[in-house]
Amino acid sequence: MRRYVIAGNWKMNMTPNKAKALIEEMKPLVAGKDNCDVVLCVPAIDVPAAIEAAAGSNIKIGAENVHFKASGAYTGEISAEMLVEAGVEYVVIGHSERRQYFGETDQTVNLRTLAALNAGLKAIVCVGETLEQRELGYTETLLKFQTKMALTNVTAEQMKNVIIAYEPVWAIGTGVTATADQADEGNGYVRAAVAEMFGASVAEATTVQYGGSMNDKNAAELLSKENVDGGLIGGASLKSAAFAAIVEAAQ
Ligand code: PGA
């Protein structure tokens, strides 16, 4: 009933020319893989090249952040309306790197989520615990809190455009993947939080991805889990063969 979404998160990698070349390489490899949505979230400056390269294919383009105000004196920021007009369909919100390095808080994650949804974007909202929080036994508490904070004032109708990515901070870019059972459990806490806010049927219909060192070798096992409805993929989304293999694993 819920849709698998395999999304790349390029982070601060790829120039516009490199973006175009990588997408040209990926297009034939993911063509016809219709059991999941295929998304590449790219640096804002790469968006026009990525959209041009992806035209006519099943690859959809996302951004990596969005500001919560509609317009104004926010030097360096990009609004939801700007992204929509450029042809962006998805946006990553609240990635742990933004929380860690750029002062992102649960409140700003919520504001960005509302701005994205109100503009008609699909929001990929990231939550995840640090190793310290996990070792202290706060994983469930933290994931539920972050999920509920992010979704405050979102309507049940808007939940159709929300994807939540459970990304344990200790697994991002480290090569240490959560076990399939840990991913399933974390995703389950997220889904339980959605159920507490919006009811069981909305929770059942919400796509919850796993992210954190997902690659061509571990994707099939992770995706086989009941609560894992896709992946948010960093490093492996920069290589066409690896990313295509993850898309294949979702078929
Ligand atoms: P990774 O990144 O796949 O390189 O661990 C995942 C993410 O940060 O979304």
Short mmCIF file of C-alpha atoms and ligand atoms in Angstrom, two decimals:
data_model
loop_
_atom_site.label_atom_id
_atom_site.label_comp_id
_atom_site.label_asym_id
_atom_site.label_seq_id
_atom_site.Cartn_x
_atom_site.Cartn_y
_atom_site.Cartn_z
CA MET A 1 0.00 0.00 0.00
CA ARG A 2 2.84 2.40 0.66
CA ARG A 3 5.23 3.40 -2.04
CA TYR A 4 8.94 2.65 -1.96
CA VAL A 5 11.09 5.73 -2.49
CA ILE A 6 14.78 5.39 -3.30
CA ALA A 7 16.36 8.83 -2.99
CA GLY A 8 19.95 9.89 -3.47
CA ASN A 9 21.35 12.70 -1.37
CA TRP A 10 24.37 14.08 -3.15
CA LYS A 11 25.28 16.49 -0.33
CA MET A 12 28.00 18.97 -1.42
CA ASN A 13 29.20 16.88 -4.35
CA MET A 14 28.91 17.20 -8.14
CA THR A 15 29.16 20.34 -10.24
CA PRO A 16 26.37 21.02 -12.76
CA ASN A 17 28.38 19.37 -15.55
CA LYS A 18 29.14 16.33 -13.43
CA ALA A 19 25.50 16.16 -12.36
CA LYS A 20 24.39 16.05 -15.97
CA ALA A 21 26.90 13.31 -16.81
CA LEU A 22 25.97 11.15 -13.81
CA ILE A 23 22.25 11.42 -14.50
CA GLU A 24 22.80 10.52 -18.17
CA GLU A 25 24.63 7.42 -16.93
CA MET A 26 21.89 6.52 -14.44
CA LYS A 27 18.89 7.02 -16.70
CA PRO A 28 19.13 3.78 -18.68
CA LEU A 29 20.06 1.82 -15.55
CA VAL A 30 16.92 2.77 -13.63
CA ALA A 31 14.51 2.99 -16.59
CA GLY A 32 11.33 0.98 -16.10
CA LYS A 33 12.03 0.28 -12.42
CA ASP A 34 8.52 1.30 -11.52
CA ASN A 35 8.11 -0.39 -8.15
CA CYS A 36 9.66 2.66 -6.48
CA ASP A 37 10.00 6.36 -6.99
CA VAL A 38 13.55 7.27 -7.98
CA VAL A 39 14.72 10.64 -6.68
CA LEU A 40 18.03 12.49 -6.72
CA CYS A 41 18.40 15.33 -4.23
CA VAL A 42 21.12 17.61 -5.54
CA PRO A 43 22.85 20.88 -4.63
CA ALA A 44 20.65 23.85 -5.54
CA ILE A 45 23.09 25.11 -8.16
CA ASP A 46 22.85 21.73 -9.93
CA VAL A 47 19.04 21.76 -10.12
CA PRO A 48 18.62 23.20 -13.66
CA ALA A 49 21.22 20.82 -15.15
CA ALA A 50 19.78 17.86 -13.25
CA ILE A 51 16.24 18.61 -14.36
CA GLU A 52 17.33 18.99 -17.97
CA ALA A 53 19.27 15.72 -17.84
CA ALA A 54 16.44 13.82 -16.13
CA ALA A 55 13.72 15.08 -18.49
CA GLY A 56 11.65 12.26 -19.94
CA SER A 57 13.05 9.69 -17.50
CA ASN A 58 11.69 8.23 -14.25
CA ILE A 59 14.25 10.18 -12.20
CA LYS A 60 12.74 12.99 -10.14
CA ILE A 61 14.83 15.83 -8.79
CA GLY A 62 14.92 17.08 -5.23
CA ALA A 63 16.75 19.79 -3.30
CA GLU A 64 18.70 19.38 -0.07
CA ASN A 65 17.18 22.22 1.95
CA VAL A 66 14.52 24.94 1.79
CA HIS A 67 14.01 28.11 3.76
CA PHE A 68 10.81 28.53 5.75
CA LYS A 69 10.01 32.11 4.79
CA ALA A 70 8.38 32.90 1.48
CA SER A 71 10.81 35.69 0.62
CA GLY A 72 12.77 38.49 2.21
CA ALA A 73 16.11 39.44 3.70
CA TYR A 74 17.61 35.94 4.14
CA THR A 75 20.88 36.17 2.24
CA GLY A 76 21.95 32.86 0.76
CA GLU A 77 18.64 31.07 1.29
CA ILE A 78 16.26 29.49 -1.21
CA SER A 79 12.47 29.51 -0.93
CA ALA A 80 10.01 26.74 -1.65
CA GLU A 81 8.48 28.78 -4.46
CA MET A 82 11.89 29.10 -6.13
CA LEU A 83 12.38 25.34 -5.96
CA VAL A 84 8.93 24.62 -7.36
CA GLU A 85 9.37 27.03 -10.24
CA ALA A 86 12.70 25.40 -11.06
CA GLY A 87 10.94 22.04 -11.36
CA VAL A 88 12.00 20.50 -8.05
CA GLU A 89 9.54 17.96 -6.62
CA TYR A 90 11.19 16.79 -3.38
CA VAL A 91 13.27 18.38 -0.66
CA VAL A 92 15.38 16.91 2.12
CA ILE A 93 14.67 18.60 5.45
CA GLY A 94 16.48 18.34 8.76
CA HIS A 95 19.38 16.17 7.65
CA SER A 96 21.67 15.44 10.61
CA GLU A 97 24.50 17.33 8.90
CA ARG A 98 22.33 20.44 8.87
CA ARG A 99 21.36 19.84 12.49
CA GLN A 100 25.03 19.32 13.42
CA TYR A 101 26.77 22.01 11.37
CA PHE A 102 24.15 24.63 10.48
CA GLY A 103 22.11 25.18 13.61
CA GLU A 104 19.04 23.29 12.43
CA THR A 105 16.63 22.63 15.30
CA ASP A 106 13.45 20.61 15.63
CA GLN A 107 11.56 23.88 15.37
CA THR A 108 13.23 25.02 12.14
CA VAL A 109 12.79 21.51 10.73
CA ASN A 110 9.07 21.89 11.42
CA LEU A 111 8.92 25.34 9.80
CA ARG A 112 10.77 24.13 6.71
CA THR A 113 8.48 21.09 6.47
CA LEU A 114 5.39 23.30 6.58
CA ALA A 115 6.84 25.69 3.97
CA ALA A 116 7.68 22.81 1.65
CA LEU A 117 4.28 21.15 2.00
CA ASN A 118 2.38 24.39 1.60
CA ALA A 119 4.24 24.98 -1.67
CA GLY A 120 3.34 21.49 -2.93
CA LEU A 121 6.78 19.91 -2.50
CA LYS A 122 7.26 16.42 -1.15
CA ALA A 123 9.25 16.64 2.09
CA ILE A 124 11.86 14.03 3.01
CA VAL A 125 12.15 14.71 6.73
CA CYS A 126 15.21 13.24 8.46
CA VAL A 127 15.34 12.03 12.04
CA GLY A 128 17.95 10.00 13.86
CA GLU A 129 19.78 9.43 17.10
CA THR A 130 23.47 9.83 17.87
CA LEU A 131 25.49 6.91 19.17
CA GLU A 132 25.52 8.48 22.63
CA GLN A 133 21.73 8.82 22.64
CA ARG A 134 21.39 5.18 21.53
CA GLU A 135 23.76 3.96 24.23
CA LEU A 136 21.82 5.91 26.86
CA GLY A 137 18.65 4.12 25.75
CA TYR A 138 16.89 7.16 24.28
CA THR A 139 16.47 6.00 20.67
CA GLU A 140 12.70 5.49 20.81
CA THR A 141 12.09 8.65 22.83
CA LEU A 142 14.25 10.74 20.53
CA LEU A 143 12.87 9.38 17.24
CA LYS A 144 9.30 9.90 18.38
CA PHE A 145 10.06 13.40 19.64
CA GLN A 146 11.89 14.47 16.47
CA THR A 147 9.13 13.00 14.29
CA LYS A 148 6.34 14.72 16.22
CA MET A 149 8.17 18.05 16.34
CA ALA A 150 8.81 17.93 12.59
CA LEU A 151 5.16 17.17 11.83
CA THR A 152 3.53 19.69 14.17
CA ASN A 153 0.67 21.49 12.38
CA VAL A 154 0.96 19.24 9.32
CA THR A 155 -2.49 18.01 8.23
CA ALA A 156 -3.42 14.38 7.63
CA GLU A 157 -3.99 15.31 3.97
CA GLN A 158 -0.47 16.78 3.72
CA MET A 159 0.99 13.55 5.12
CA LYS A 160 0.56 12.12 1.60
CA ASN A 161 3.51 14.33 0.67
CA VAL A 162 5.67 13.46 3.66
CA ILE A 163 8.43 10.87 3.60
CA ILE A 164 10.38 10.30 6.78
CA ALA A 165 13.95 9.09 6.68
CA TYR A 166 15.28 7.35 9.76
CA GLU A 167 19.01 7.99 9.68
CA PRO A 168 21.01 6.95 12.72
CA VAL A 169 23.71 9.62 12.92
CA TRP A 170 26.35 6.99 13.72
CA ALA A 171 25.62 5.22 10.43
CA ILE A 172 25.86 8.21 8.09
CA GLY A 173 28.95 8.22 5.92
CA THR A 174 30.72 5.90 8.34
CA GLY A 175 30.35 2.61 6.51
CA VAL A 176 28.67 1.30 9.67
CA THR A 177 25.17 0.35 8.56
CA ALA A 178 22.44 -0.31 11.09
CA THR A 179 21.49 -3.96 11.06
CA ALA A 180 18.28 -4.67 9.20
CA ASP A 181 16.60 -5.28 12.56
CA GLN A 182 17.85 -1.95 13.98
CA ALA A 183 16.59 -0.16 10.85
CA ASP A 184 13.23 -1.91 11.10
CA GLU A 185 12.95 -1.02 14.78
CA GLY A 186 13.88 2.65 14.25
CA ASN A 187 11.49 2.96 11.33
CA GLY A 188 8.84 1.33 13.50
CA TYR A 189 9.27 4.00 16.20
CA VAL A 190 8.84 6.67 13.53
CA ARG A 191 5.71 4.99 12.22
CA ALA A 192 4.34 4.67 15.76
CA ALA A 193 4.84 8.42 16.27
CA VAL A 194 2.95 9.11 13.04
CA ALA A 195 0.17 6.81 14.24
CA GLU A 196 -0.04 8.64 17.58
CA MET A 197 -0.44 11.94 15.72
CA PHE A 198 -2.55 11.01 12.69
CA GLY A 199 -3.97 7.53 13.33
CA ALA A 200 -3.10 4.07 12.10
CA SER A 201 -4.22 4.41 8.49
CA VAL A 202 -2.06 7.49 7.84
CA ALA A 203 0.87 5.74 9.54
CA GLU A 204 0.38 2.63 7.41
CA ALA A 205 0.41 4.75 4.26
CA THR A 206 3.50 6.82 5.15
CA THR A 207 6.78 5.96 3.45
CA VAL A 208 9.57 5.61 6.01
CA GLN A 209 13.05 5.29 4.54
CA TYR A 210 16.22 4.07 6.14
CA GLY A 211 19.44 6.00 5.55
CA GLY A 212 23.02 5.52 6.69
CA SER A 213 25.61 3.66 4.63
CA MET A 214 22.96 1.90 2.54
CA ASN A 215 24.67 0.41 -0.50
CA ASP A 216 24.30 -2.11 -3.30
CA LYS A 217 25.31 -4.95 -0.96
CA ASN A 218 23.05 -4.33 2.04
CA ALA A 219 20.02 -2.72 0.35
CA ALA A 220 18.08 -5.91 -0.36
CA GLU A 221 18.20 -7.05 3.26
CA LEU A 222 17.29 -3.61 4.64
CA LEU A 223 14.44 -3.19 2.15
CA SER A 224 13.05 -6.63 2.97
CA LYS A 225 12.01 -5.37 6.39
CA GLU A 226 8.36 -4.59 7.08
CA ASN A 227 8.95 -0.99 8.15
CA VAL A 228 11.66 -0.06 5.62
CA ASP A 229 9.99 1.54 2.60
CA GLY A 230 13.01 2.84 0.78
CA GLY A 231 16.33 4.50 1.33
CA LEU A 232 18.02 7.87 1.55
CA ILE A 233 21.41 7.23 0.09
CA GLY A 234 24.48 9.44 0.30
CA GLY A 235 27.78 7.95 -0.84
CA ALA A 236 26.30 5.19 -2.99
CA SER A 237 24.13 7.70 -4.89
CA LEU A 238 27.28 9.20 -6.41
CA LYS A 239 27.97 5.98 -8.34
CA SER A 240 25.54 5.01 -11.07
CA ALA A 241 25.95 1.24 -10.75
CA ALA A 242 25.60 1.20 -6.97
CA PHE A 243 22.57 3.48 -7.01
CA ALA A 244 20.93 1.47 -9.79
CA ALA A 245 21.52 -1.73 -7.81
CA ILE A 246 19.69 -0.22 -4.83
CA VAL A 247 16.79 0.76 -7.11
CA GLU A 248 16.81 -2.80 -8.41
CA ALA A 249 16.69 -4.15 -4.86
CA ALA A 250 13.48 -2.19 -4.33
CA GLN A 251 11.72 -3.90 -7.25
P1 PGA B 1 25.46 7.76 3.46
O1 PGA B 1 24.57 9.06 3.72
O2 PGA B 1 24.65 6.84 2.59
O3 PGA B 1 26.69 8.27 2.76
O4 PGA B 1 25.74 7.16 4.79
C1 PGA B 1 23.20 8.92 3.96
C2 PGA B 1 22.61 10.29 4.18
O5 PGA B 1 23.28 11.13 4.81
O6 PGA B 1 21.49 10.56 3.75
#
